[in-house]
Coordinates of N, CA, C and O and ligand atoms in Angstrom, one line a residue:
X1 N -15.4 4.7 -8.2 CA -14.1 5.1 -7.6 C -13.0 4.2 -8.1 O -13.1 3.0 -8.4
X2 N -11.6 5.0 -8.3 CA -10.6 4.2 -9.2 C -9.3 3.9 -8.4 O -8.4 4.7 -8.2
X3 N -9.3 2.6 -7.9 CA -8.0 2.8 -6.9 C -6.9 1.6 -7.3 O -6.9 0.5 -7.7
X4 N -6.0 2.7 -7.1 CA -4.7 1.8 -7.6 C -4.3 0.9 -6.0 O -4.7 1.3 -4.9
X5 N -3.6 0.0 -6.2 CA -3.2 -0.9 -4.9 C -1.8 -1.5 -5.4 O -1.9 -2.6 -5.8
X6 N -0.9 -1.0 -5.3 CA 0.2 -1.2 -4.9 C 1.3 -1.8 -4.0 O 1.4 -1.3 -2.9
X7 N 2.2 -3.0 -4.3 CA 2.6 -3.5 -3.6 C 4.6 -3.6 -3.9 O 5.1 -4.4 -4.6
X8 N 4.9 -3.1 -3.5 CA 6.4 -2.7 -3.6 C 7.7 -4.2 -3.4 O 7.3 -5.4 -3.5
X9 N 8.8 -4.0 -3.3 CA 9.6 -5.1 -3.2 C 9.7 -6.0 -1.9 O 9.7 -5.7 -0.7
X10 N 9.9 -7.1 -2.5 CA 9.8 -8.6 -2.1 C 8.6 -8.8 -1.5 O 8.7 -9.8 -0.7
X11 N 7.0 -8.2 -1.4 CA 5.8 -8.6 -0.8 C 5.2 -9.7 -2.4 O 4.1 -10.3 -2.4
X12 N 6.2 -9.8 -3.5 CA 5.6 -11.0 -4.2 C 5.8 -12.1 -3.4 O 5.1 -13.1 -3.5
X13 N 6.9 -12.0 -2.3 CA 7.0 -13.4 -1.7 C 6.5 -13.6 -0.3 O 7.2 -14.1 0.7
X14 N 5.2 -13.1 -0.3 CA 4.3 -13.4 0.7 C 4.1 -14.6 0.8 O 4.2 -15.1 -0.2
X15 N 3.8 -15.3 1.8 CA 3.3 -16.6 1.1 C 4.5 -17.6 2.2 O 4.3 -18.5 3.0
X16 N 5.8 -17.1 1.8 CA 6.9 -17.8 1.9 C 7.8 -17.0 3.1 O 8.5 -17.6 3.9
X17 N 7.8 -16.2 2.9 CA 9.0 -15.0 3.4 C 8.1 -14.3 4.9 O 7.1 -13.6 5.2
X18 N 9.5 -15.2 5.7 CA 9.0 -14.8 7.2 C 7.3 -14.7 7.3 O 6.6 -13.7 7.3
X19 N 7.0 -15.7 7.4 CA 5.6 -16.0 7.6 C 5.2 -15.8 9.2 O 4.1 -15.7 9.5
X20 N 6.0 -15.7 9.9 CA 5.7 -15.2 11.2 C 5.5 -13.9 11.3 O 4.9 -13.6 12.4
X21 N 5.7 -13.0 10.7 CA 5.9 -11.6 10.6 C 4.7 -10.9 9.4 O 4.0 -9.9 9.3
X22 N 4.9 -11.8 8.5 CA 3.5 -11.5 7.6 C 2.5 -12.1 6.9 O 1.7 -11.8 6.0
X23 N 2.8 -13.2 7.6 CA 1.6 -14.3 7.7 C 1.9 -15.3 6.3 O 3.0 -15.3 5.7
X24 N 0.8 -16.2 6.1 CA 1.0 -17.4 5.2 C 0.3 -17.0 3.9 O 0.5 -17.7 2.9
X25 N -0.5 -16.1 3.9 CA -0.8 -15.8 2.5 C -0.1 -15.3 1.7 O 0.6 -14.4 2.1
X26 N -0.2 -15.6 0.3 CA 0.1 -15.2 -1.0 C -0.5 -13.8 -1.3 O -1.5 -13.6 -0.7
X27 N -0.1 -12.8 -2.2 CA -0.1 -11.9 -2.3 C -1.4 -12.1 -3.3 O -2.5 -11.7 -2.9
X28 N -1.2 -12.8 -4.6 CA -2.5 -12.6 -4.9 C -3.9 -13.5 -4.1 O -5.1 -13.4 -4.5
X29 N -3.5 -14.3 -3.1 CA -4.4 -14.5 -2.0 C -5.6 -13.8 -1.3 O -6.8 -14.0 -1.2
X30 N -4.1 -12.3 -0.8 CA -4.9 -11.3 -0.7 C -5.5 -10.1 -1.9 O -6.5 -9.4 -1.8
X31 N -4.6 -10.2 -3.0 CA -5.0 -9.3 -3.0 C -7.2 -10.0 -4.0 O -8.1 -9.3 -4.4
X32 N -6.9 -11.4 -4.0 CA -8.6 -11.5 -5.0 C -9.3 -11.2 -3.4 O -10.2 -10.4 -3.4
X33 N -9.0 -11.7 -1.9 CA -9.9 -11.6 -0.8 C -10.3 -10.0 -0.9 O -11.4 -9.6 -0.5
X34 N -9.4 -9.1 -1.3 CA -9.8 -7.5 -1.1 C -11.0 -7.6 -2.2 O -12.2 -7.7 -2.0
X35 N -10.3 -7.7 -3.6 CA -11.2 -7.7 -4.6 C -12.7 -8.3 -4.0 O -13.6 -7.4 -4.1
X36 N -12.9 -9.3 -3.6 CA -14.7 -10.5 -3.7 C -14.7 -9.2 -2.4 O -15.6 -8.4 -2.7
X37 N -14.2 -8.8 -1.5 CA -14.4 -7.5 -0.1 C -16.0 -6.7 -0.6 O -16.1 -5.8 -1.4
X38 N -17.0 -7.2 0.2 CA -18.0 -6.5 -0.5 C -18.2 -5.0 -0.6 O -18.9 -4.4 -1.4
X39 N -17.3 -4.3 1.0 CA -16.9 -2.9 0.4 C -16.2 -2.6 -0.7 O -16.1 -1.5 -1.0
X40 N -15.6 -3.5 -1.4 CA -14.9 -3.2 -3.0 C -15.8 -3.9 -3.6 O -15.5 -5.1 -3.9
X41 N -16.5 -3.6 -3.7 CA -18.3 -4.3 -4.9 C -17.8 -3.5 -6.2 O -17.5 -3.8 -7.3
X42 N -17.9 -1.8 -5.3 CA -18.0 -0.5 -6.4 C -17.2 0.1 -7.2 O -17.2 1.0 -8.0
X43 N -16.1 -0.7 -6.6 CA -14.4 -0.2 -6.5 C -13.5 -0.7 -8.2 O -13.5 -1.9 -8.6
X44 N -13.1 0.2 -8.7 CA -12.6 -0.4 -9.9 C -11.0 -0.2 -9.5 O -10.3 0.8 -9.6
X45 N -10.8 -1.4 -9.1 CA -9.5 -1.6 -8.2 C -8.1 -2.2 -9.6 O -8.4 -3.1 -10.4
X46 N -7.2 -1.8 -9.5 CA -6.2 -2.4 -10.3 C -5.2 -2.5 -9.4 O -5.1 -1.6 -8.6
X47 N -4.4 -3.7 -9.3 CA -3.4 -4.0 -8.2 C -2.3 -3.7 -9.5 O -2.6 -3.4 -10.6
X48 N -0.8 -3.8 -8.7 CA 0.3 -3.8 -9.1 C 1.7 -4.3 -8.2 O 1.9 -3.8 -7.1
X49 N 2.2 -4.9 -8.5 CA 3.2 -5.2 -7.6 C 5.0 -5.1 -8.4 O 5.1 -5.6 -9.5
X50 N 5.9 -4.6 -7.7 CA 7.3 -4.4 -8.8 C 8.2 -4.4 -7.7 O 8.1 -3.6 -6.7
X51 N 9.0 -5.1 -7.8 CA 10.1 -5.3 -7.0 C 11.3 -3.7 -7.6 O 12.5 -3.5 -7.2
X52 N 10.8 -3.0 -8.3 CA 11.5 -2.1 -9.1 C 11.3 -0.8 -8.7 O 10.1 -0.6 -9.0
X53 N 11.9 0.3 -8.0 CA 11.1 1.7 -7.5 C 11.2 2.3 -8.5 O 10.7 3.4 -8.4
X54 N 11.7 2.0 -10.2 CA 11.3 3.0 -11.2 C 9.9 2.4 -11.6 O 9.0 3.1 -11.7
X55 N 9.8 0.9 -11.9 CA 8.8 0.4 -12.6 C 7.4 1.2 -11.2 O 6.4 1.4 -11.7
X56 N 7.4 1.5 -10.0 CA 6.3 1.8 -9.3 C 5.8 3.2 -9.4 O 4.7 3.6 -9.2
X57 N 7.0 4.2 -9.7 CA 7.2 5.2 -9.9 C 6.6 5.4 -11.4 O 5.7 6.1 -11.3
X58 N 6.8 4.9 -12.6 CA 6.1 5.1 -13.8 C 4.7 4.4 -13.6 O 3.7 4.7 -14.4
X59 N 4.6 3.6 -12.9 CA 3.0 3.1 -12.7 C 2.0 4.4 -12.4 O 1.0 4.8 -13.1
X60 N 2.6 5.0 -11.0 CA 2.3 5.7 -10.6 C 1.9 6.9 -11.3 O 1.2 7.7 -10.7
X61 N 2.3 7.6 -12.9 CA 2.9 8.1 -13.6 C 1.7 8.1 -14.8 O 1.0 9.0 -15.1
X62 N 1.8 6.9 -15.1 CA 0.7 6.3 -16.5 C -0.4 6.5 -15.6 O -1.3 6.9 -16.2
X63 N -0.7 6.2 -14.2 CA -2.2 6.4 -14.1 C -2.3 7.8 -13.2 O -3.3 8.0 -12.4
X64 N -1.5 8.5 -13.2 CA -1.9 9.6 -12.5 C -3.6 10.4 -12.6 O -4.3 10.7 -11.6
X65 N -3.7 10.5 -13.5 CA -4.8 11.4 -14.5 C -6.4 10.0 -14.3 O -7.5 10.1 -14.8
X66 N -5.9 9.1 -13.7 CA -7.3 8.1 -14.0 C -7.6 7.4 -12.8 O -8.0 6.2 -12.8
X67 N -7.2 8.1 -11.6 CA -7.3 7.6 -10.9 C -7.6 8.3 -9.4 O -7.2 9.4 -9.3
X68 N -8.4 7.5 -8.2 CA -9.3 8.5 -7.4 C -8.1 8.5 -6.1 O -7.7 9.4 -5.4
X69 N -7.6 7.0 -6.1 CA -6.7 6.9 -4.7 C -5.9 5.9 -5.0 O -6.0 5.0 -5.8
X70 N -5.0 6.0 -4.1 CA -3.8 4.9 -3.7 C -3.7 4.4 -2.8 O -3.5 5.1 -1.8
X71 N -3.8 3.2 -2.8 CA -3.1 2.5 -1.4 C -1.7 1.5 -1.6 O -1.6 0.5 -2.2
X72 N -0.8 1.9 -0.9 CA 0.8 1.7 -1.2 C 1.0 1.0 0.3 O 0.8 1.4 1.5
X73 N 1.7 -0.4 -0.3 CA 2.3 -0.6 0.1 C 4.0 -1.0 0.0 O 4.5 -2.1 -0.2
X74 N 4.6 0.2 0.1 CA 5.9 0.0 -0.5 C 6.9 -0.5 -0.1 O 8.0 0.0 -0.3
X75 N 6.6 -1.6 0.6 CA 8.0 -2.5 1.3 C 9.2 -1.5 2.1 O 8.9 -0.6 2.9
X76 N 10.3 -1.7 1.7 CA 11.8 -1.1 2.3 C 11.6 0.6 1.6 O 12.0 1.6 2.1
X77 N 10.9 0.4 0.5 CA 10.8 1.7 0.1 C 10.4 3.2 0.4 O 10.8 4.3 0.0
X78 N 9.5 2.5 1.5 CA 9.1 3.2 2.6 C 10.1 4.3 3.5 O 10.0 5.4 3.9
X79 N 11.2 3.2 3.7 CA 12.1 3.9 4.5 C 13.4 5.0 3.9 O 14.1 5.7 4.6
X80 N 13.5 4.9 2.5 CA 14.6 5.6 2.1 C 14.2 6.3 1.1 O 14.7 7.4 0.8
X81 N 13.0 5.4 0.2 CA 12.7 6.4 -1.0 C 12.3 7.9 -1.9 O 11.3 8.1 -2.6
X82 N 13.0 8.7 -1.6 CA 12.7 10.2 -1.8 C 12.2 9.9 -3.1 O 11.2 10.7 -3.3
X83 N 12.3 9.4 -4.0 CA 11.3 9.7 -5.6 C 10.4 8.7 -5.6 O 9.6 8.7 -6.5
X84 N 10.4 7.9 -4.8 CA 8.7 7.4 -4.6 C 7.8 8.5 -3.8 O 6.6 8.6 -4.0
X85 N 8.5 9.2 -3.1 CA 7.7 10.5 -2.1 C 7.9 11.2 -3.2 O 8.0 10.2 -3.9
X86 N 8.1 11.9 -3.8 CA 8.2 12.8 -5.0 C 7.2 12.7 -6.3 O 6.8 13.5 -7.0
X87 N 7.0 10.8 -6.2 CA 6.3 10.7 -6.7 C 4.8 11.1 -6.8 O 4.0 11.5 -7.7
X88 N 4.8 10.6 -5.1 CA 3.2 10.9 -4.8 C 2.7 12.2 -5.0 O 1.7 12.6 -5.6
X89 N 3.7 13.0 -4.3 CA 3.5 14.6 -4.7 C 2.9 14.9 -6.1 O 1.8 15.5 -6.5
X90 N 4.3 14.3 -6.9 CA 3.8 14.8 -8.3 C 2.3 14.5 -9.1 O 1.5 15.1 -9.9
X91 N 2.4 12.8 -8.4 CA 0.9 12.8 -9.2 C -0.5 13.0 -8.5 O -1.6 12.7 -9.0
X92 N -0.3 13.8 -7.3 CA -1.6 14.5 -6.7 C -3.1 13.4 -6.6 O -4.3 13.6 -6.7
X93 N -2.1 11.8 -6.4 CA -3.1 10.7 -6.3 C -3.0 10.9 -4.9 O -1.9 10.7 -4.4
X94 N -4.9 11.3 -3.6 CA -4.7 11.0 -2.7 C -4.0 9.5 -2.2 O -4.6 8.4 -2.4
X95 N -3.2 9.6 -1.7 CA -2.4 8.1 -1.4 C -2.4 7.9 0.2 O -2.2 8.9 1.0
X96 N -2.8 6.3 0.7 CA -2.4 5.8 1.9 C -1.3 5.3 1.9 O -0.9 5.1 0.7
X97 N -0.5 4.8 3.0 CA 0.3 3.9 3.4 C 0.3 3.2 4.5 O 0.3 3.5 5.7
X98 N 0.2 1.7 3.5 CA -0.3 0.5 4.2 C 0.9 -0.6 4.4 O 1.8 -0.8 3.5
X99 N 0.9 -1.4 6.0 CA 1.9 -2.3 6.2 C 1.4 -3.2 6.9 O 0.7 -2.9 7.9
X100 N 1.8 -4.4 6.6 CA 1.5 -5.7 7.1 C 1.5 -5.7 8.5 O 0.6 -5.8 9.3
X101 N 2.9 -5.4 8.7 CA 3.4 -5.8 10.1 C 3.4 -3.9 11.0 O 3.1 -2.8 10.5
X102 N 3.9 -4.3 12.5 CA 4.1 -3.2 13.2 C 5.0 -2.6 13.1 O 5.7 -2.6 14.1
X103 N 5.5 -1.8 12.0 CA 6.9 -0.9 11.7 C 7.5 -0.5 12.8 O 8.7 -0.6 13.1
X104 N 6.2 0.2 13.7 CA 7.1 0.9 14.8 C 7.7 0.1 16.4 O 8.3 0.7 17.4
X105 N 7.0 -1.5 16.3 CA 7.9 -2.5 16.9 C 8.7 -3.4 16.4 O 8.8 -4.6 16.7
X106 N 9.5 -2.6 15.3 CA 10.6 -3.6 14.5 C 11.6 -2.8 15.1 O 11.6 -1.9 15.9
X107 N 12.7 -3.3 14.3 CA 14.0 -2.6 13.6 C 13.6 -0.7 14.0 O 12.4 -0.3 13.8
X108 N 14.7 0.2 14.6 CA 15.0 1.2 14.1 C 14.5 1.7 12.7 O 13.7 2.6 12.4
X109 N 15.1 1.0 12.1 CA 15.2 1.6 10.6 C 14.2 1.8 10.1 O 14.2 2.6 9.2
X110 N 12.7 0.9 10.4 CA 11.5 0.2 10.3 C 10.4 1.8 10.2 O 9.6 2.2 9.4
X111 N 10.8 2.3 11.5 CA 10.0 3.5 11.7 C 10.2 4.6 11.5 O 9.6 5.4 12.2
X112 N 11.0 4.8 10.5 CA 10.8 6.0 10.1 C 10.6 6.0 8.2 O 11.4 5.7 7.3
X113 N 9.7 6.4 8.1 CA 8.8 6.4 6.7 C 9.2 8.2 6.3 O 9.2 9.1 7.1
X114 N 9.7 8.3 4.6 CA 9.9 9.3 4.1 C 8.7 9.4 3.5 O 8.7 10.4 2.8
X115 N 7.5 8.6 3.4 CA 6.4 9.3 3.0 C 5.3 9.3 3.6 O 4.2 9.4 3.0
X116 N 5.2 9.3 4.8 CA 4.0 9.4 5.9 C 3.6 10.6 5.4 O 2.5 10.7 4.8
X117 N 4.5 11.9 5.4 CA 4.1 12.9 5.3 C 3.0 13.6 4.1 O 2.3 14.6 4.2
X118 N 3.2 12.8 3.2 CA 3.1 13.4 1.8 C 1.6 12.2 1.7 O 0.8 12.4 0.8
X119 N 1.3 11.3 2.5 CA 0.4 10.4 2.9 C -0.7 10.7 3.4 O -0.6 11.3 4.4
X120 N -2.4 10.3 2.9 CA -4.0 10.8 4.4 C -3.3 10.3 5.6 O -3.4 10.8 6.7
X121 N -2.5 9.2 5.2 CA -2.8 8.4 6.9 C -1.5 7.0 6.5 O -1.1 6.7 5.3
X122 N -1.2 6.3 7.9 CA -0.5 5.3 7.9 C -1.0 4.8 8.5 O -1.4 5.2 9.6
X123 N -1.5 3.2 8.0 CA -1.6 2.4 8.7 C -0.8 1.0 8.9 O 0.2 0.7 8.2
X124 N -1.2 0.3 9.6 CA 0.5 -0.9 10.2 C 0.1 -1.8 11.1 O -0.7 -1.5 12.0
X125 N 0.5 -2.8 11.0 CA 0.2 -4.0 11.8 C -1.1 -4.8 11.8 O -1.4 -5.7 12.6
X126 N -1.7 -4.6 11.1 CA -2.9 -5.1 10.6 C -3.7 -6.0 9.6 O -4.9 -6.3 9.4
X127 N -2.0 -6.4 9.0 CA -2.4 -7.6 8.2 C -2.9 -7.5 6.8 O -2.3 -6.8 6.0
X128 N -3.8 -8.2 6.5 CA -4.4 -7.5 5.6 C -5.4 -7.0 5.5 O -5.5 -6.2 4.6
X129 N -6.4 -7.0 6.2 CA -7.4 -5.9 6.6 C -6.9 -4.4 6.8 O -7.5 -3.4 7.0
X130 N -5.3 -4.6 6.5 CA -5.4 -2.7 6.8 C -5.9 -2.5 5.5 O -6.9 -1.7 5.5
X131 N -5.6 -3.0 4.2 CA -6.2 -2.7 3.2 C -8.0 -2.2 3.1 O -8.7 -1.6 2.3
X132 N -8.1 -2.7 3.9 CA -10.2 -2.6 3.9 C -10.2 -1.5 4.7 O -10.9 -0.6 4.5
X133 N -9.1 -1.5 6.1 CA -9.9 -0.3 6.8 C -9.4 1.0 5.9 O -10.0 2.0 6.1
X134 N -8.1 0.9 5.0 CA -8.1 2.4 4.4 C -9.2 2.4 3.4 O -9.8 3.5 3.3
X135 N -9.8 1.3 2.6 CA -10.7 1.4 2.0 C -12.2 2.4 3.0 O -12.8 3.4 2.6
X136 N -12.2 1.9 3.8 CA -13.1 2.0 4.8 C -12.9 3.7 5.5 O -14.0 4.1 6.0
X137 N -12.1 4.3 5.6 CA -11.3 5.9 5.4 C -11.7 6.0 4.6 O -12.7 6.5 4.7
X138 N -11.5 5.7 3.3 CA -12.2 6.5 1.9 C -13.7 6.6 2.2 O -14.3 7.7 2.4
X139 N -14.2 5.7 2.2 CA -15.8 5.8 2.2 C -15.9 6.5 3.7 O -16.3 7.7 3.4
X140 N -15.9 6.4 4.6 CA -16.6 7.1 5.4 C -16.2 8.5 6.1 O -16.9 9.2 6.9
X141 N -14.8 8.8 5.7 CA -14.5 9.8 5.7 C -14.3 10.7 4.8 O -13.8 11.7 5.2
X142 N -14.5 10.7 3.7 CA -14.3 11.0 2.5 C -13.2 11.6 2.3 O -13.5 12.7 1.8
X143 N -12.2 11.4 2.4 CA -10.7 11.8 2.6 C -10.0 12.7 1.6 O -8.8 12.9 1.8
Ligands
LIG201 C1 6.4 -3.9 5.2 C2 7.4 -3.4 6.3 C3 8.7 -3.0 5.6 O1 9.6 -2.5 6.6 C4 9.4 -4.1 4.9 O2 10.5 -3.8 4.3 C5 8.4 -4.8 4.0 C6 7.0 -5.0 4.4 C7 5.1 -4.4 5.8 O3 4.2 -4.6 5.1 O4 5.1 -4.6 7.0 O5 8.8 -5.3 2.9 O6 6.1 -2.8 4.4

């Protein structure tokens, strides 16, 4: 199984950035803890991360055709981006969306996602294990 993992603007600065809200790890902290994740034993996982919605948008683009699923986490992008949603559509990669924190106990602006729709599922508040449990939707639900 081929999954892209995606991580959108300013989550390079995990680690540092409001650590009360998304903890003390570093991005590639988590992202080698998913990797060694013994449900990703089988998983031919490629991460990505771009503070840029074109550079995520052409990622998304070059691997359309080679790839089984997505899991996106697209920072602010979430909330305004119509051609990151456009994107998903176009590349017919089943895609989740994944968030550190509780979107819908933040900010207003926080909770409303232009790609829930076009998304299996949202998940939120969960740190980084949301990453395993959407893994964990792929496998046992076969989505
Ligand atoms: C986030 C939530 C977004 O609102 C925010 O802009 C982020 C991170 C999360 O993981 O909780 O950058 O997607």
């Amino acid at each position: 199984m081929r999954i892209l993992i995606i991580n959108g603007p300013n989550l390079n600065l995990l680690g540092e950035r409001e650590t009360n809200i998304y903890g003390s790890e570093t991005l590639d902290q988590i992202n080698n803890w998913i990797l060694n994740h013994e449900l990703c034993k089988d998983f031919d996982i490629k991460f990505f991360q771009s503070n840029s919605e074109g550079k995520i948008i052409d990622f998304l683009h070059s691997n359309r055709k080679n790839s089984d699923y997505c899991l996106i986490n697209p920072g602010a992008l979430t909330h305004y981006s119509y051609s990151l949603r456009d994107a998903i559509v176009a590349c017919q990669i089943p895609t989740i969306e994944i968030h550190l924190s509780d979107i819908h106990k933040r900010e207003n602006f926080r909770k409303i996602s232009v790609i829930k729709s076009v998304c299996l599922e949202q998940i939120y508040g969960r740190g980084k294990e949301g990453y395993i449990i959407a893994i964990k939707r792929i496998l046992e639900e076969k989505l």
